[in-house]
Short mmCIF file of C-alpha atoms in Angstrom, two decimals:
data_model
loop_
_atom_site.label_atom_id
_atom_site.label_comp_id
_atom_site.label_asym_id
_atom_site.label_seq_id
_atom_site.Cartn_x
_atom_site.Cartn_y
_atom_site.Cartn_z
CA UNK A 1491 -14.59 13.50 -7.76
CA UNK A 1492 -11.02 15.42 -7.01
CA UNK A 1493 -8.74 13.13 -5.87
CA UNK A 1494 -5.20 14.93 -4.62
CA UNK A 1495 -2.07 13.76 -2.41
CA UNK A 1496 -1.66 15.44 0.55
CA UNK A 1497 1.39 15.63 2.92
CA UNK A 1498 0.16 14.06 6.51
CA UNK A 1499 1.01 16.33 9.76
CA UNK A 1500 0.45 15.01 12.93
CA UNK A 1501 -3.68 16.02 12.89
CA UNK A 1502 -3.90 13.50 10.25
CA UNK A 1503 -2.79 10.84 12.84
CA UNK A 1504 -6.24 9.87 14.21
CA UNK A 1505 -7.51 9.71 10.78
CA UNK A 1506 -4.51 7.05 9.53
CA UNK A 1507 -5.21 4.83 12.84
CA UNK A 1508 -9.05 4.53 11.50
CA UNK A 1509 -7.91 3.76 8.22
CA UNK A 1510 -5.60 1.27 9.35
CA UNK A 1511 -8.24 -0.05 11.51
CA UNK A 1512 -10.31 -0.53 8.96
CA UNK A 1513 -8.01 -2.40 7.33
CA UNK A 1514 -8.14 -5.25 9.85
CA UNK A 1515 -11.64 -5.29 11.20
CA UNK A 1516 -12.87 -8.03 9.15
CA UNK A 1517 -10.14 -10.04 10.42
CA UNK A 1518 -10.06 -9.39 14.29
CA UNK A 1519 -13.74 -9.45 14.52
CA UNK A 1520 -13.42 -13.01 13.44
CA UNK A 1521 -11.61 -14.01 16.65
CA UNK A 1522 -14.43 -13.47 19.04
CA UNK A 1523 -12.73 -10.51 20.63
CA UNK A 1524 -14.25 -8.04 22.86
CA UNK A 1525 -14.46 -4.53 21.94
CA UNK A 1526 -11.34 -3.83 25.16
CA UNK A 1527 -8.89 -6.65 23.43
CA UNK A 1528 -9.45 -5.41 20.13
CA UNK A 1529 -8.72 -1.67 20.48
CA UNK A 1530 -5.76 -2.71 22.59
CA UNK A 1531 -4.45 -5.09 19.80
CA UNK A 1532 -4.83 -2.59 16.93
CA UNK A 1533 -3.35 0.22 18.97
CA UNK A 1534 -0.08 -2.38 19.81
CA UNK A 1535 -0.25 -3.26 15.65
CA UNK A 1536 -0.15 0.51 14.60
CA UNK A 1537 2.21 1.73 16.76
CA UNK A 1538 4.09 -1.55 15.30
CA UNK A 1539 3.73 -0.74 11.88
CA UNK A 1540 4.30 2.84 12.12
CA UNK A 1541 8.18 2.16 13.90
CA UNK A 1542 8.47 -0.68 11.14
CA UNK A 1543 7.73 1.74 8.12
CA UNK A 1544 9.72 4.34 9.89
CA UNK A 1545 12.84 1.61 10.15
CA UNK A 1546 12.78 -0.24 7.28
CA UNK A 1547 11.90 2.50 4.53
CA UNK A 1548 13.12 5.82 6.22
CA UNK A 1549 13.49 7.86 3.30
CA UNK A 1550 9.21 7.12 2.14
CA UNK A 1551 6.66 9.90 0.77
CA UNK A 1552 3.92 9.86 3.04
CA UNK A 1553 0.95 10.86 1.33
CA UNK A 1554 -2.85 11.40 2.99
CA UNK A 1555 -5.39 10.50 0.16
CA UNK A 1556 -8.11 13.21 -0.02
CA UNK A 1557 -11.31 12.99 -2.04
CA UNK A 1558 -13.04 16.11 -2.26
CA UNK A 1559 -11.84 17.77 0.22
CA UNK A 1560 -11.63 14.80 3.13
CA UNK A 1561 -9.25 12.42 4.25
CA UNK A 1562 -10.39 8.82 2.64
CA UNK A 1563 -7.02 6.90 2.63
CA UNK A 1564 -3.46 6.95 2.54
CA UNK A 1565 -0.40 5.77 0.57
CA UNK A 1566 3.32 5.25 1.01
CA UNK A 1567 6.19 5.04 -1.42
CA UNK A 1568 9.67 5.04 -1.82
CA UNK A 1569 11.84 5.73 -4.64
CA UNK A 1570 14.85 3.33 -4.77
CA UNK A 1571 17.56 3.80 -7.91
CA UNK A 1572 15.88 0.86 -9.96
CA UNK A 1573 12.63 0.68 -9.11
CA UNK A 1574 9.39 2.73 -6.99
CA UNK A 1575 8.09 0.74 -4.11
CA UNK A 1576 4.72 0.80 -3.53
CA UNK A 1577 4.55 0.31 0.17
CA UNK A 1578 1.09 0.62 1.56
CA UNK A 1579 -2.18 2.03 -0.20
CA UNK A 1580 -5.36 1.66 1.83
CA UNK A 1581 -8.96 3.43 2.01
CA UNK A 1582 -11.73 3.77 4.12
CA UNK A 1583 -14.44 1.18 3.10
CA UNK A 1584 -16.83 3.51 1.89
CA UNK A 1585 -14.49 4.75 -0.84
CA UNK A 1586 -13.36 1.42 -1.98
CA UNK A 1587 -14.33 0.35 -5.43
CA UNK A 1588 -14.77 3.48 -6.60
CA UNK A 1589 -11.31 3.97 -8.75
CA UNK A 1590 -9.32 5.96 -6.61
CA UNK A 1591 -6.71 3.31 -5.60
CA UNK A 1592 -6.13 2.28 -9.18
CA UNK A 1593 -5.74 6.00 -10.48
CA UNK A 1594 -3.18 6.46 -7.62
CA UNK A 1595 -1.45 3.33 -8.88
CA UNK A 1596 -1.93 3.84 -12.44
CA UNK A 1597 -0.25 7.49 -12.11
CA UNK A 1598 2.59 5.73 -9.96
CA UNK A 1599 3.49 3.22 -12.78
CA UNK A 1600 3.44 6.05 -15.52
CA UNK A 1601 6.09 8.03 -13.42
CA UNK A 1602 7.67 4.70 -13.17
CA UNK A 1603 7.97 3.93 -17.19
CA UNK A 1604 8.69 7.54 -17.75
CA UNK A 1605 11.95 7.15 -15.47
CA UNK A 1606 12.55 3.20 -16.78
CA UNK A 1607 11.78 1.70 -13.64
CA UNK A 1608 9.68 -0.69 -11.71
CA UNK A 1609 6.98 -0.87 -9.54
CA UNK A 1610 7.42 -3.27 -6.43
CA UNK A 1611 4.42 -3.89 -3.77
CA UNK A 1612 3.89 -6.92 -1.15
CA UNK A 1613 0.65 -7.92 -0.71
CA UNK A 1614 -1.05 -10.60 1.86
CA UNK A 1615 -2.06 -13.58 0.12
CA UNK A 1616 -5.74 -13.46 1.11
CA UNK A 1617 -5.57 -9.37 0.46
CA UNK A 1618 -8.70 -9.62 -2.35
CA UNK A 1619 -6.49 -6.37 -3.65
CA UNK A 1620 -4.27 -8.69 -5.16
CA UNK A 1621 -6.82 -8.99 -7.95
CA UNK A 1622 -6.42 -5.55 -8.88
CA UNK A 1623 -2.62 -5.65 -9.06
CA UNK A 1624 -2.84 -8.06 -11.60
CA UNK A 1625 -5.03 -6.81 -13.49
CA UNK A 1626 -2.87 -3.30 -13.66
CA UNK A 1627 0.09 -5.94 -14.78
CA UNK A 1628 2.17 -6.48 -11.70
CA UNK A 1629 3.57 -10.14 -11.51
CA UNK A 1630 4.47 -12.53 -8.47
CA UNK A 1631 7.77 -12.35 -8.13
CA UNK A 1632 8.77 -14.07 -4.71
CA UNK A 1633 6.19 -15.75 -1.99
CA UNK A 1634 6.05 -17.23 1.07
CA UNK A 1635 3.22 -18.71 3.47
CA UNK A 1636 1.77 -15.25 4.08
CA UNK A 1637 3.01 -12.71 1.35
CA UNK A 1638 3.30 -12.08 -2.26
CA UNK A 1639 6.05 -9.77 -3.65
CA UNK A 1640 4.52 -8.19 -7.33
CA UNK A 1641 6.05 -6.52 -9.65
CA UNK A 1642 5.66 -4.20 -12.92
CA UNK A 1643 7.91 -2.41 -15.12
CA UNK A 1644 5.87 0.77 -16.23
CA UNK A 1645 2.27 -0.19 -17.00
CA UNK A 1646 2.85 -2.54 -19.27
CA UNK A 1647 -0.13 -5.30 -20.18
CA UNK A 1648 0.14 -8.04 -18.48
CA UNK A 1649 2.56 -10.45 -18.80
CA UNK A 1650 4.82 -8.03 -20.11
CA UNK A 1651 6.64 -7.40 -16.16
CA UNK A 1652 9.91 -8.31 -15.91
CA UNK A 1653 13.38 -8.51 -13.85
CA UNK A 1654 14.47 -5.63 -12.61
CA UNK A 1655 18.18 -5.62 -11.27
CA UNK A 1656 17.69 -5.03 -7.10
CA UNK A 1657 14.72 -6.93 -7.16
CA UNK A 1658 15.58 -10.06 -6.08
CA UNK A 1659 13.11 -13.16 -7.85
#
């Protein structure tokens, strides 16, 4: 399996709506909606997020994960002076579980420990992807009702994370 970064161009943009779709079908589909109110709700929530990223983290590497040869996923960062921030990483569901999220993050946190820095993510609370961010060593560092802010210094073991100055606890 090759597994490469790509940079996205605007014919990747129907591909990054269906992965960000995918992201939230399990959880519309438990409202009841019809097929008319759900479309229109994830089209609002992308073109949402997109203007969000685009705001609030304007100087991010926007990457289009490719196995083999096809778009499967995508994933955002930003380099900040202390610390990388691992701002979104998703997949299609068919390529979930296979490795290819936690090589991406494993390669981001050895570029992190080679520079001395962190890695910083937010994750939902109920996001089952938490799991794997602890196992790779990232720590809660800050919650609320909804979100969990994790971090890592390198890829150290865990329990080995710790403050990072601009990372507020």
């Amino acid at each position: 399996m090759k597994i490469e970064l790509k940079s996205i161009t605007k014919e990747d943009e129907a591909l990054l709506y269906e992965i960000y779709a995918s992201t939230r079908n399990e959880e519309i589909d438990s409202w009841g909606w019809s097929a008319e109110q759900k479309t229109l709700f994830l089209d609002m929530q992308w073109r949402a997020q997109q203007a969000s990223y685009n705001q609030q983290f304007p100087r991010a590497s926007h990457w289009k994960i490719v196995v083999d040869a096809e778009g499967v996923g995508r994933f955002f960062t930003e380099e900040q002076p202390e610390y990388h921030h691992l701002i979104d990483i998703a997949l299609l569901p068919n390529y979930q579980g296979r490795g290819i999220g936690t090589l991406l993050i494993v390669q981001l946190q050895k570029k992190a420990k080679e520079q001395r820095k962190a890695v910083v993510l937010q994750v939902l609370k109920i996001n089952s992807a938490r799991d794997l961010y602890e196992k790779l060593g990232f720590q809660v560092i800050q919650e609320d009702e909804i979100y969990m802010k994790m971090l890592c210094y390198g890829n150290k073991r865990k329990g080995e994370c710790w403050h990072v100055r601009g990372v507020s606890r």
